[in-house]
Every structure is written in C-alpha cells, then in structure tokens.
Amino acid sequence: MGNPGEINIPPIKREEEVSMKRFRCILCGYIYDPEVGDPDGGIEPGTAFEDLPEDWICPLCGAGKEDFEPEEEE
Ligand SMILES: [Zn+2]
C-alpha cells in the first residue's frame, strides 16, 4: 500500500501586516485606519499606528495615543 503521507502546510504568518492594525479611540469610537492615515492631521496613508508621532491626538476628541486600543477583527 504505502503511506499516503499527510501534507501539513503551516499557516503563513505575515508579521509585516501585524503592525498595520486599526486602532479605536476608546473615548469617542474614532477608528484610525493605517491604510487611510489621518490626512487632516498630516499623517500620510500607510502610516502604522505605532509610527504615529507621540503627540498625535484623536482628530475627533483630542485623546492621546494611550487612549487607543487595537481593533480586533474576526
Ligand atoms: Zn477620540
């Protein structure tokens, strides 16, 4: 007979995309989307949340980065 052999393909981890996460302001619900950036705040599209300047604030309510949390997507 012979062993059919199971092929296990490990899930591909794209660590480069991990940082391109959306973050939500816990105070007002504003979503920072790295793909969009914050044009009004001088943030170019493609800027990861982690790469935002420390003095960046929520464009809606003025909350600091510490008031944002990662938005988990199913
Ligand atoms: Zn806010």
mmCIF file of C-alpha atoms and ligand atoms in Angstrom:
data_model
loop_
_atom_site.group_PDB
_atom_site.id
_atom_site.type_symbol
_atom_site.label_atom_id
_atom_site.label_comp_id
_atom_site.label_asym_id
_atom_site.label_seq_id
_atom_site.Cartn_x
_atom_site.Cartn_y
_atom_site.Cartn_z
ATOM 1 C CA MET A 1 0.000 0.000 0.000
ATOM 2 C CA GLY A 2 2.273 2.738 1.039
ATOM 3 C CA ASN A 3 1.868 5.654 3.238
ATOM 4 C CA PRO A 4 -0.236 8.357 1.644
ATOM 5 C CA GLY A 5 1.667 10.896 3.630
ATOM 6 C CA GLU A 6 -0.044 13.797 5.136
ATOM 7 C CA ILE A 7 0.831 17.170 3.910
ATOM 8 C CA ASN A 8 0.710 19.776 6.575
ATOM 9 C CA ILE A 9 1.039 23.283 5.355
ATOM 10 C CA PRO A 10 1.807 25.597 8.227
ATOM 11 C CA PRO A 11 -0.211 28.778 8.319
ATOM 12 C CA ILE A 12 1.584 31.647 6.776
ATOM 13 C CA LYS A 13 2.335 34.379 9.207
ATOM 14 C CA ARG A 14 2.537 37.805 7.746
ATOM 15 C CA GLU A 15 4.219 39.648 10.532
ATOM 16 C CA GLU A 16 4.644 42.699 8.362
ATOM 17 C CA GLU A 17 0.912 43.218 8.390
ATOM 18 C CA VAL A 18 0.537 42.885 12.125
ATOM 19 C CA SER A 19 1.507 46.463 12.704
ATOM 20 C CA MET A 20 -0.954 47.707 10.104
ATOM 21 C CA LYS A 21 -3.739 47.262 12.558
ATOM 22 C CA ARG A 22 -6.644 49.562 13.011
ATOM 23 C CA PHE A 23 -6.955 51.272 16.370
ATOM 24 C CA ARG A 24 -10.060 52.579 18.016
ATOM 25 C CA CYS A 25 -10.330 55.587 20.254
ATOM 26 C CA ILE A 26 -11.889 54.271 23.448
ATOM 27 C CA LEU A 27 -13.331 57.680 24.217
ATOM 28 C CA CYS A 28 -15.227 58.524 21.039
ATOM 29 C CA GLY A 29 -15.005 55.427 18.868
ATOM 30 C CA TYR A 30 -12.921 57.000 16.115
ATOM 31 C CA ILE A 31 -11.105 54.372 14.079
ATOM 32 C CA TYR A 32 -7.553 55.027 12.950
ATOM 33 C CA ASP A 33 -7.024 53.091 9.748
ATOM 34 C CA PRO A 34 -3.347 52.868 8.715
ATOM 35 C CA GLU A 35 -4.390 52.482 5.087
ATOM 36 C CA VAL A 36 -6.102 55.850 5.243
ATOM 37 C CA GLY A 37 -3.914 57.636 7.732
ATOM 38 C CA ASP A 38 -5.057 60.973 9.064
ATOM 39 C CA PRO A 39 -4.824 63.442 6.187
ATOM 40 C CA ASP A 40 -6.214 66.286 8.288
ATOM 41 C CA GLY A 41 -3.568 65.589 10.910
ATOM 42 C CA GLY A 42 -0.740 65.420 8.395
ATOM 43 C CA ILE A 43 -0.486 61.633 8.592
ATOM 44 C CA GLU A 44 0.085 60.007 5.247
ATOM 45 C CA PRO A 45 -1.800 56.877 4.210
ATOM 46 C CA GLY A 46 0.170 53.739 5.050
ATOM 47 C CA THR A 47 1.365 55.014 8.426
ATOM 48 C CA ALA A 48 1.101 52.350 11.120
ATOM 49 C CA PHE A 49 -0.389 53.411 14.421
ATOM 50 C CA GLU A 50 2.918 52.662 16.109
ATOM 51 C CA ASP A 51 4.623 55.083 13.746
ATOM 52 C CA LEU A 52 2.390 57.978 14.599
ATOM 53 C CA PRO A 53 4.157 60.816 16.396
ATOM 54 C CA GLU A 54 3.830 60.663 20.169
ATOM 55 C CA ASP A 55 1.939 63.938 20.162
ATOM 56 C CA TRP A 56 -0.641 62.716 17.681
ATOM 57 C CA ILE A 57 -4.149 63.050 19.018
ATOM 58 C CA CYS A 58 -7.556 61.788 18.068
ATOM 59 C CA PRO A 59 -8.914 64.142 15.371
ATOM 60 C CA LEU A 60 -12.382 63.896 16.849
ATOM 61 C CA CYS A 61 -11.947 64.263 20.600
ATOM 62 C CA GLY A 62 -8.285 65.081 21.146
ATOM 63 C CA ALA A 63 -7.440 61.916 23.070
ATOM 64 C CA GLY A 64 -3.818 60.802 23.104
ATOM 65 C CA LYS A 65 -2.449 57.585 21.652
ATOM 66 C CA GLU A 66 -2.685 55.954 25.071
ATOM 67 C CA ASP A 67 -6.452 56.176 24.785
ATOM 68 C CA PHE A 68 -6.492 53.977 21.708
ATOM 69 C CA GLU A 69 -6.770 50.228 21.633
ATOM 70 C CA PRO A 70 -6.269 47.748 18.799
ATOM 71 C CA GLU A 71 -9.403 46.847 16.936
ATOM 72 C CA GLU A 72 -9.653 43.093 16.771
ATOM 73 C CA GLU A 73 -11.093 41.752 13.574
ATOM 74 C CA GLU A 74 -12.677 38.347 13.302
HETATM 75 ZN ZN ZN B 1 -11.428 60.139 20.098
#
